[in-house]
Amino acid sequence: DTAVSQTPKYLVTQMGNDKSIKCEQNLGHDTMYWYKQDSKKFLKIMFSYNNKELIINETVPNRFSPKSPDKAHLNLHINSLELGDSAVYFCATGGQKSGYGYTFGSGTRLTVV
Amino acid sequence: RKEVEQDPGPFNVPEGATVAFNCTYSNSASQSFFWYRQDCRKEPKLLMSVYSSGNEDGRFTAQLNRASQYISLLIRDSKLSDSATYLCVVNPTSGTYKYIFGTGTRLKVLA
């Protein structure tokens, strides 16, 4: 039973398209995150939700819109995809229950062509 | 200065060797520190938290030096399976979970 599951695992799409990535966790953690890992392997936080409330919103183009329908789910919608959006997107969860460490999903490898 | 800095490596060491990585952080008020491990094309996984008094988990020892603002990871008796990228993670702000990741140090353990 996967603790943090992301779908899809791979996503290849054309420039200009709109796509969504989904994340679900069964750990009961309060906080969920989206991180982006670029080709240089740098992991950068994008968004964070705590109990469905947006608490971290880094300098990210407004083409990226997170949504958290409930504590266990965090989705990421991307409009008008650009070549530079190609990266691996990781969902993560964390909070007091986890001793504040994160648990990551297996990632979504997005390739924009 | 970057918030979290690591030597990217790679560190190539023979099996059985002891290897140490350092990581420096810029915010002296940082509260929480971790080491994560990331295998190629996989997600990062928590290796260990770093406590002020230092802590050990089997062959792995983590230490924190607040005065010099760095944390370290020591791996003893390296195994082939230790080959991975080790990410230093710092929470610079108390009360939030906005963790900052270093770019990682790549370790290759050679047979």
PDB file of C-alpha atoms in Angstrom:
ATOM      1  CA  ASP A   1       0.000   0.000   0.000  1.00  0.00           C
ATOM      2  CA  THR A   2       1.862   3.072  -1.293  1.00  0.00           C
ATOM      3  CA  ALA A   3       2.093   5.857   1.287  1.00  0.00           C
ATOM      4  CA  VAL A   4       2.330   8.743  -1.194  1.00  0.00           C
ATOM      5  CA  SER A   5       1.183   7.966  -4.690  1.00  0.00           C
ATOM      6  CA  GLN A   6       1.452  10.223  -7.703  1.00  0.00           C
ATOM      7  CA  THR A   7      -0.112   9.860 -11.108  1.00  0.00           C
ATOM      8  CA  PRO A   8       0.905   9.760 -13.804  1.00  0.00           C
ATOM      9  CA  LYS A   9       4.472   8.537 -13.479  1.00  0.00           C
ATOM     10  CA  TYR A  10       5.401   9.788 -16.929  1.00  0.00           C
ATOM     11  CA  LEU A  11       3.811  12.570 -18.942  1.00  0.00           C
ATOM     12  CA  VAL A  12       4.863  13.622 -22.426  1.00  0.00           C
ATOM     13  CA  THR A  13       2.911  16.479 -23.912  1.00  0.00           C
ATOM     14  CA  GLN A  14       3.148  19.270 -26.422  1.00  0.00           C
ATOM     15  CA  MET A  15       3.809  22.914 -25.693  1.00  0.00           C
ATOM     16  CA  GLY A  16       0.674  24.872 -24.996  1.00  0.00           C
ATOM     17  CA  ASN A  17      -1.282  21.957 -23.550  1.00  0.00           C
ATOM     18  CA  ASP A  18      -2.853  21.890 -20.083  1.00  0.00           C
ATOM     19  CA  LYS A  19      -2.126  18.945 -17.809  1.00  0.00           C
ATOM     20  CA  SER A  20      -2.715  17.803 -14.239  1.00  0.00           C
ATOM     21  CA  ILE A  21      -0.715  15.707 -11.821  1.00  0.00           C
ATOM     22  CA  LYS A  22      -2.394  14.057  -8.856  1.00  0.00           C
ATOM     23  CA  CYS A  23      -1.089  13.105  -5.444  1.00  0.00           C
ATOM     24  CA  GLU A  24      -2.681  11.100  -2.675  1.00  0.00           C
ATOM     25  CA  GLN A  25      -1.329  10.173   0.755  1.00  0.00           C
ATOM     26  CA  ASN A  26      -2.538   7.690   3.333  1.00  0.00           C
ATOM     27  CA  LEU A  27      -0.137   8.663   6.106  1.00  0.00           C
ATOM     28  CA  GLY A  28      -2.475  11.104   7.825  1.00  0.00           C
ATOM     29  CA  HIS A  29       0.075  13.895   7.529  1.00  0.00           C
ATOM     30  CA  ASP A  30      -1.159  17.455   7.804  1.00  0.00           C
ATOM     31  CA  THR A  31       1.037  19.045   5.184  1.00  0.00           C
ATOM     32  CA  MET A  32       1.543  18.292   1.518  1.00  0.00           C
ATOM     33  CA  TYR A  33       3.997  19.813  -0.934  1.00  0.00           C
ATOM     34  CA  TRP A  34       4.921  20.079  -4.556  1.00  0.00           C
ATOM     35  CA  TYR A  35       8.611  20.155  -5.394  1.00  0.00           C
ATOM     36  CA  LYS A  36      10.225  20.516  -8.814  1.00  0.00           C
ATOM     37  CA  GLN A  37      13.526  18.816  -9.635  1.00  0.00           C
ATOM     38  CA  ASP A  38      15.136  20.221 -12.749  1.00  0.00           C
ATOM     39  CA  SER A  39      17.758  18.702 -15.032  1.00  0.00           C
ATOM     40  CA  LYS A  40      20.526  19.819 -12.665  1.00  0.00           C
ATOM     41  CA  LYS A  41      18.836  17.772  -9.928  1.00  0.00           C
ATOM     42  CA  PHE A  42      18.016  20.844  -7.840  1.00  0.00           C
ATOM     43  CA  LEU A  43      14.879  20.285  -5.726  1.00  0.00           C
ATOM     44  CA  LYS A  44      12.881  23.468  -5.302  1.00  0.00           C
ATOM     45  CA  ILE A  45       9.687  23.916  -3.341  1.00  0.00           C
ATOM     46  CA  MET A  46       6.702  25.204  -5.281  1.00  0.00           C
ATOM     47  CA  PHE A  47       3.668  24.969  -3.008  1.00  0.00           C
ATOM     48  CA  SER A  48       2.561  23.660   0.333  1.00  0.00           C
ATOM     49  CA  TYR A  49      -0.853  22.990   1.815  1.00  0.00           C
ATOM     50  CA  ASN A  50      -1.658  22.411   5.448  1.00  0.00           C
ATOM     51  CA  ASN A  51      -5.095  20.932   6.072  1.00  0.00           C
ATOM     52  CA  LYS A  52      -6.305  22.184   2.682  1.00  0.00           C
ATOM     53  CA  GLU A  53      -4.972  25.686   3.278  1.00  0.00           C
ATOM     54  CA  LEU A  54      -2.238  27.094   1.028  1.00  0.00           C
ATOM     55  CA  ILE A  55       0.682  28.053   3.270  1.00  0.00           C
ATOM     56  CA  ILE A  56       3.632  28.248   0.924  1.00  0.00           C
ATOM     57  CA  ASN A  57       3.483  29.707  -2.553  1.00  0.00           C
ATOM     58  CA  GLU A  58       6.919  30.268  -3.987  1.00  0.00           C
ATOM     59  CA  THR A  59       7.708  32.370  -7.010  1.00  0.00           C
ATOM     60  CA  VAL A  60       6.051  30.108  -9.520  1.00  0.00           C
ATOM     61  CA  PRO A  61       4.376  31.225 -12.775  1.00  0.00           C
ATOM     62  CA  ASN A  62       0.634  31.518 -12.302  1.00  0.00           C
ATOM     63  CA  ARG A  63       0.223  28.876 -14.998  1.00  0.00           C
ATOM     64  CA  PHE A  64       0.765  26.477 -12.087  1.00  0.00           C
ATOM     65  CA  SER A  65      -2.242  26.079  -9.824  1.00  0.00           C
ATOM     66  CA  PRO A  66      -2.379  23.665  -6.915  1.00  0.00           C
ATOM     67  CA  LYS A  67      -5.616  22.356  -5.477  1.00  0.00           C
ATOM     68  CA  SER A  68      -6.235  20.403  -2.314  1.00  0.00           C
ATOM     69  CA  PRO A  69      -9.760  18.981  -2.172  1.00  0.00           C
ATOM     70  CA  ASP A  70      -9.032  17.325   1.177  1.00  0.00           C
ATOM     71  CA  LYS A  71      -6.170  16.625   3.528  1.00  0.00           C
ATOM     72  CA  ALA A  72      -5.153  13.473   1.693  1.00  0.00           C
ATOM     73  CA  HIS A  73      -5.018  14.912  -1.821  1.00  0.00           C
ATOM     74  CA  LEU A  74      -3.003  17.600  -3.551  1.00  0.00           C
ATOM     75  CA  ASN A  75      -3.174  18.137  -7.281  1.00  0.00           C
ATOM     76  CA  LEU A  76      -1.154  20.348  -9.579  1.00  0.00           C
ATOM     77  CA  HIS A  77      -2.624  21.799 -12.731  1.00  0.00           C
ATOM     78  CA  ILE A  78      -0.361  23.384 -15.323  1.00  0.00           C
ATOM     79  CA  ASN A  79      -1.720  25.586 -18.083  1.00  0.00           C
ATOM     80  CA  SER A  80      -0.033  26.454 -21.368  1.00  0.00           C
ATOM     81  CA  LEU A  81       2.918  24.142 -20.848  1.00  0.00           C
ATOM     82  CA  GLU A  82       6.345  25.413 -21.892  1.00  0.00           C
ATOM     83  CA  LEU A  83       9.577  23.592 -22.713  1.00  0.00           C
ATOM     84  CA  GLY A  84      11.109  24.873 -19.481  1.00  0.00           C
ATOM     85  CA  ASP A  85       8.440  23.078 -17.465  1.00  0.00           C
ATOM     86  CA  SER A  86      10.101  19.771 -18.289  1.00  0.00           C
ATOM     87  CA  ALA A  87      11.265  18.339 -14.970  1.00  0.00           C
ATOM     88  CA  VAL A  88      10.396  15.772 -12.354  1.00  0.00           C
ATOM     89  CA  TYR A  89       7.619  16.922 -10.038  1.00  0.00           C
ATOM     90  CA  PHE A  90       7.546  15.362  -6.594  1.00  0.00           C
ATOM     91  CA  CYS A  91       4.706  15.382  -4.163  1.00  0.00           C
ATOM     92  CA  ALA A  92       5.717  15.112  -0.513  1.00  0.00           C
ATOM     93  CA  THR A  93       3.975  14.961   2.838  1.00  0.00           C
ATOM     94  CA  GLY A  94       5.150  15.796   6.292  1.00  0.00           C
ATOM     95  CA  GLY A  95       4.249  17.183   9.628  1.00  0.00           C
ATOM     96  CA  GLN A  96       4.434  16.563  13.315  1.00  0.00           C
ATOM     97  CA  LYS A  97       3.465  12.889  13.002  1.00  0.00           C
ATOM     98  CA  SER A  98       6.502  12.224  10.822  1.00  0.00           C
ATOM     99  CA  GLY A  99       8.893  14.035  13.125  1.00  0.00           C
ATOM    100  CA  TYR A 100       8.804  16.705  10.461  1.00  0.00           C
ATOM    101  CA  GLY A 101      10.643  14.640   7.877  1.00  0.00           C
ATOM    102  CA  TYR A 102       9.118  14.343   4.428  1.00  0.00           C
ATOM    103  CA  THR A 103       7.845  11.306   2.600  1.00  0.00           C
ATOM    104  CA  PHE A 104       8.024  11.717  -1.156  1.00  0.00           C
ATOM    105  CA  GLY A 105       5.958  10.231  -3.906  1.00  0.00           C
ATOM    106  CA  SER A 106       7.808   8.492  -6.704  1.00  0.00           C
ATOM    107  CA  GLY A 107       7.625  11.561  -8.941  1.00  0.00           C
ATOM    108  CA  THR A 108       6.062  12.540 -12.237  1.00  0.00           C
ATOM    109  CA  ARG A 109       8.538  12.927 -15.085  1.00  0.00           C
ATOM    110  CA  LEU A 110       7.089  15.658 -17.303  1.00  0.00           C
ATOM    111  CA  THR A 111       8.506  16.164 -20.770  1.00  0.00           C
ATOM    112  CA  VAL A 112       7.209  19.030 -22.865  1.00  0.00           C
ATOM    113  CA  VAL A 113       7.974  18.752 -26.577  1.00  0.00           C
TER     114      VAL A 113
ATOM    115  CA  ARG B   1      25.426  32.796  -0.837  1.00  0.00           C
ATOM    116  CA  LYS B   2      23.112  29.841  -1.368  1.00  0.00           C
ATOM    117  CA  GLU B   3      20.859  28.882   1.518  1.00  0.00           C
ATOM    118  CA  VAL B   4      22.213  25.329   1.563  1.00  0.00           C
ATOM    119  CA  GLU B   5      25.488  24.347  -0.091  1.00  0.00           C
ATOM    120  CA  GLN B   6      27.039  20.983  -0.720  1.00  0.00           C
ATOM    121  CA  ASP B   7      30.053  19.739  -2.630  1.00  0.00           C
ATOM    122  CA  PRO B   8      28.477  18.000  -5.655  1.00  0.00           C
ATOM    123  CA  GLY B   9      31.209  15.366  -5.849  1.00  0.00           C
ATOM    124  CA  PRO B  10      31.321  12.710  -7.094  1.00  0.00           C
ATOM    125  CA  PHE B  11      33.107  11.065  -4.237  1.00  0.00           C
ATOM    126  CA  ASN B  12      34.532   7.779  -5.524  1.00  0.00           C
ATOM    127  CA  VAL B  13      35.546   5.519  -2.657  1.00  0.00           C
ATOM    128  CA  PRO B  14      36.436   1.825  -2.382  1.00  0.00           C
ATOM    129  CA  GLU B  15      34.205  -0.568  -0.508  1.00  0.00           C
ATOM    130  CA  GLY B  16      34.914  -0.505   3.191  1.00  0.00           C
ATOM    131  CA  ALA B  17      36.134   3.077   3.191  1.00  0.00           C
ATOM    132  CA  THR B  18      34.899   5.825   5.477  1.00  0.00           C
ATOM    133  CA  VAL B  19      33.576   8.909   3.758  1.00  0.00           C
ATOM    134  CA  ALA B  20      32.284  12.211   5.086  1.00  0.00           C
ATOM    135  CA  PHE B  21      30.158  14.924   3.534  1.00  0.00           C
ATOM    136  CA  ASN B  22      29.651  18.434   4.781  1.00  0.00           C
ATOM    137  CA  CYS B  23      26.851  20.841   4.124  1.00  0.00           C
ATOM    138  CA  THR B  24      26.761  24.530   5.029  1.00  0.00           C
ATOM    139  CA  TYR B  25      23.672  26.637   5.597  1.00  0.00           C
ATOM    140  CA  SER B  26      23.318  30.395   5.580  1.00  0.00           C
ATOM    141  CA  ASN B  27      20.490  31.059   8.039  1.00  0.00           C
ATOM    142  CA  SER B  28      21.766  30.894  11.606  1.00  0.00           C
ATOM    143  CA  ALA B  29      18.175  30.609  12.894  1.00  0.00           C
ATOM    144  CA  SER B  30      17.625  27.298  11.072  1.00  0.00           C
ATOM    145  CA  GLN B  31      15.821  24.797  13.230  1.00  0.00           C
ATOM    146  CA  SER B  32      15.704  21.363  11.660  1.00  0.00           C
ATOM    147  CA  PHE B  33      18.269  19.426   9.701  1.00  0.00           C
ATOM    148  CA  PHE B  34      18.096  16.194   7.756  1.00  0.00           C
ATOM    149  CA  TRP B  35      20.014  13.990   5.396  1.00  0.00           C
ATOM    150  CA  TYR B  36      18.135  12.405   2.519  1.00  0.00           C
ATOM    151  CA  ARG B  37      19.302   9.831   0.045  1.00  0.00           C
ATOM    152  CA  GLN B  38      18.266   9.849  -3.605  1.00  0.00           C
ATOM    153  CA  ASP B  39      18.980   6.970  -5.967  1.00  0.00           C
ATOM    154  CA  CYS B  40      19.100   7.584  -9.698  1.00  0.00           C
ATOM    155  CA  ARG B  41      15.625   8.305 -11.105  1.00  0.00           C
ATOM    156  CA  LYS B  42      14.000   7.727  -7.725  1.00  0.00           C
ATOM    157  CA  GLU B  43      12.466   9.908  -5.069  1.00  0.00           C
ATOM    158  CA  PRO B  44      14.487  11.245  -2.130  1.00  0.00           C
ATOM    159  CA  LYS B  45      14.179   9.170   1.026  1.00  0.00           C
ATOM    160  CA  LEU B  46      14.818  10.307   4.552  1.00  0.00           C
ATOM    161  CA  LEU B  47      18.097   8.876   5.789  1.00  0.00           C
ATOM    162  CA  MET B  48      18.269  10.519   9.178  1.00  0.00           C
ATOM    163  CA  SER B  49      17.463  13.620  11.132  1.00  0.00           C
ATOM    164  CA  VAL B  50      20.366  15.588  12.567  1.00  0.00           C
ATOM    165  CA  TYR B  51      20.202  16.463  16.232  1.00  0.00           C
ATOM    166  CA  SER B  52      22.205  19.051  18.109  1.00  0.00           C
ATOM    167  CA  SER B  53      23.974  16.393  20.122  1.00  0.00           C
ATOM    168  CA  GLY B  54      24.828  14.351  17.049  1.00  0.00           C
ATOM    169  CA  ASN B  55      23.263  10.995  16.281  1.00  0.00           C
ATOM    170  CA  GLU B  56      24.187   7.644  14.897  1.00  0.00           C
ATOM    171  CA  ASP B  57      22.260   5.005  12.983  1.00  0.00           C
ATOM    172  CA  GLY B  58      24.337   1.938  12.270  1.00  0.00           C
ATOM    173  CA  ARG B  59      27.162   2.931   9.942  1.00  0.00           C
ATOM    174  CA  PHE B  60      25.853   6.475   9.589  1.00  0.00           C
ATOM    175  CA  THR B  61      26.684   9.366  11.899  1.00  0.00           C
ATOM    176  CA  ALA B  62      25.260  12.859  11.567  1.00  0.00           C
ATOM    177  CA  GLN B  63      26.547  15.934  13.340  1.00  0.00           C
ATOM    178  CA  LEU B  64      25.509  19.545  13.621  1.00  0.00           C
ATOM    179  CA  ASN B  65      27.844  22.464  14.214  1.00  0.00           C
ATOM    180  CA  ARG B  66      25.702  25.530  14.854  1.00  0.00           C
ATOM    181  CA  ALA B  67      28.643  27.856  15.444  1.00  0.00           C
ATOM    182  CA  SER B  68      30.064  27.177  11.994  1.00  0.00           C
ATOM    183  CA  GLN B  69      26.658  26.509  10.433  1.00  0.00           C
ATOM    184  CA  TYR B  70      27.313  23.144   8.930  1.00  0.00           C
ATOM    185  CA  ILE B  71      26.090  19.610   9.222  1.00  0.00           C
ATOM    186  CA  SER B  72      27.998  16.489   8.356  1.00  0.00           C
ATOM    187  CA  LEU B  73      27.313  12.899   7.433  1.00  0.00           C
ATOM    188  CA  LEU B  74      29.859  10.174   8.057  1.00  0.00           C
ATOM    189  CA  ILE B  75      29.485   6.763   6.443  1.00  0.00           C
ATOM    190  CA  ARG B  76      31.673   3.986   7.802  1.00  0.00           C
ATOM    191  CA  ASP B  77      32.460   0.699   6.067  1.00  0.00           C
ATOM    192  CA  SER B  78      30.951   1.841   2.760  1.00  0.00           C
ATOM    193  CA  LYS B  79      28.890  -0.687   0.818  1.00  0.00           C
ATOM    194  CA  LEU B  80      28.224  -0.759  -2.918  1.00  0.00           C
ATOM    195  CA  SER B  81      24.587  -0.132  -2.053  1.00  0.00           C
ATOM    196  CA  ASP B  82      25.509   3.201  -0.464  1.00  0.00           C
ATOM    197  CA  SER B  83      26.104   4.630  -3.954  1.00  0.00           C
ATOM    198  CA  ALA B  84      23.563   7.430  -4.308  1.00  0.00           C
ATOM    199  CA  THR B  85      23.191  11.188  -4.032  1.00  0.00           C
ATOM    200  CA  TYR B  86      23.011  12.503  -0.480  1.00  0.00           C
ATOM    201  CA  LEU B  87      20.896  15.599   0.011  1.00  0.00           C
ATOM    202  CA  CYS B  88      21.319  17.979   2.900  1.00  0.00           C
ATOM    203  CA  VAL B  89      18.010  19.509   4.022  1.00  0.00           C
ATOM    204  CA  VAL B  90      17.487  22.511   6.273  1.00  0.00           C
ATOM    205  CA  ASN B  91      14.355  24.091   7.677  1.00  0.00           C
ATOM    206  CA  PRO B  92      15.337  27.746   7.955  1.00  0.00           C
ATOM    207  CA  THR B  93      12.182  28.956   9.673  1.00  0.00           C
ATOM    208  CA  SER B  94      10.701  27.799  12.924  1.00  0.00           C
ATOM    209  CA  GLY B  95       7.026  26.865  12.787  1.00  0.00           C
ATOM    210  CA  THR B  96       6.921  26.134   9.076  1.00  0.00           C
ATOM    211  CA  TYR B  97       7.831  23.101   7.073  1.00  0.00           C
ATOM    212  CA  LYS B  98       9.533  24.922   4.213  1.00  0.00           C
ATOM    213  CA  TYR B  99      12.544  22.715   3.819  1.00  0.00           C
ATOM    214  CA  ILE B 100      15.427  23.823   1.641  1.00  0.00           C
ATOM    215  CA  PHE B 101      17.336  21.120  -0.189  1.00  0.00           C
ATOM    216  CA  GLY B 102      20.977  21.222  -1.121  1.00  0.00           C
ATOM    217  CA  THR B 103      21.928  20.137  -4.612  1.00  0.00           C
ATOM    218  CA  GLY B 104      23.316  16.892  -3.280  1.00  0.00           C
ATOM    219  CA  THR B 105      26.638  15.097  -3.056  1.00  0.00           C
ATOM    220  CA  ARG B 106      27.062  12.111  -5.302  1.00  0.00           C
ATOM    221  CA  LEU B 107      28.754   9.056  -3.811  1.00  0.00           C
ATOM    222  CA  LYS B 108      30.064   6.117  -5.809  1.00  0.00           C
ATOM    223  CA  VAL B 109      31.329   3.135  -3.866  1.00  0.00           C
ATOM    224  CA  LEU B 110      33.632   1.030  -6.015  1.00  0.00           C
ATOM    225  CA  ALA B 111      34.207  -2.708  -5.778  1.00  0.00           C
TER     226      ALA B 111
END
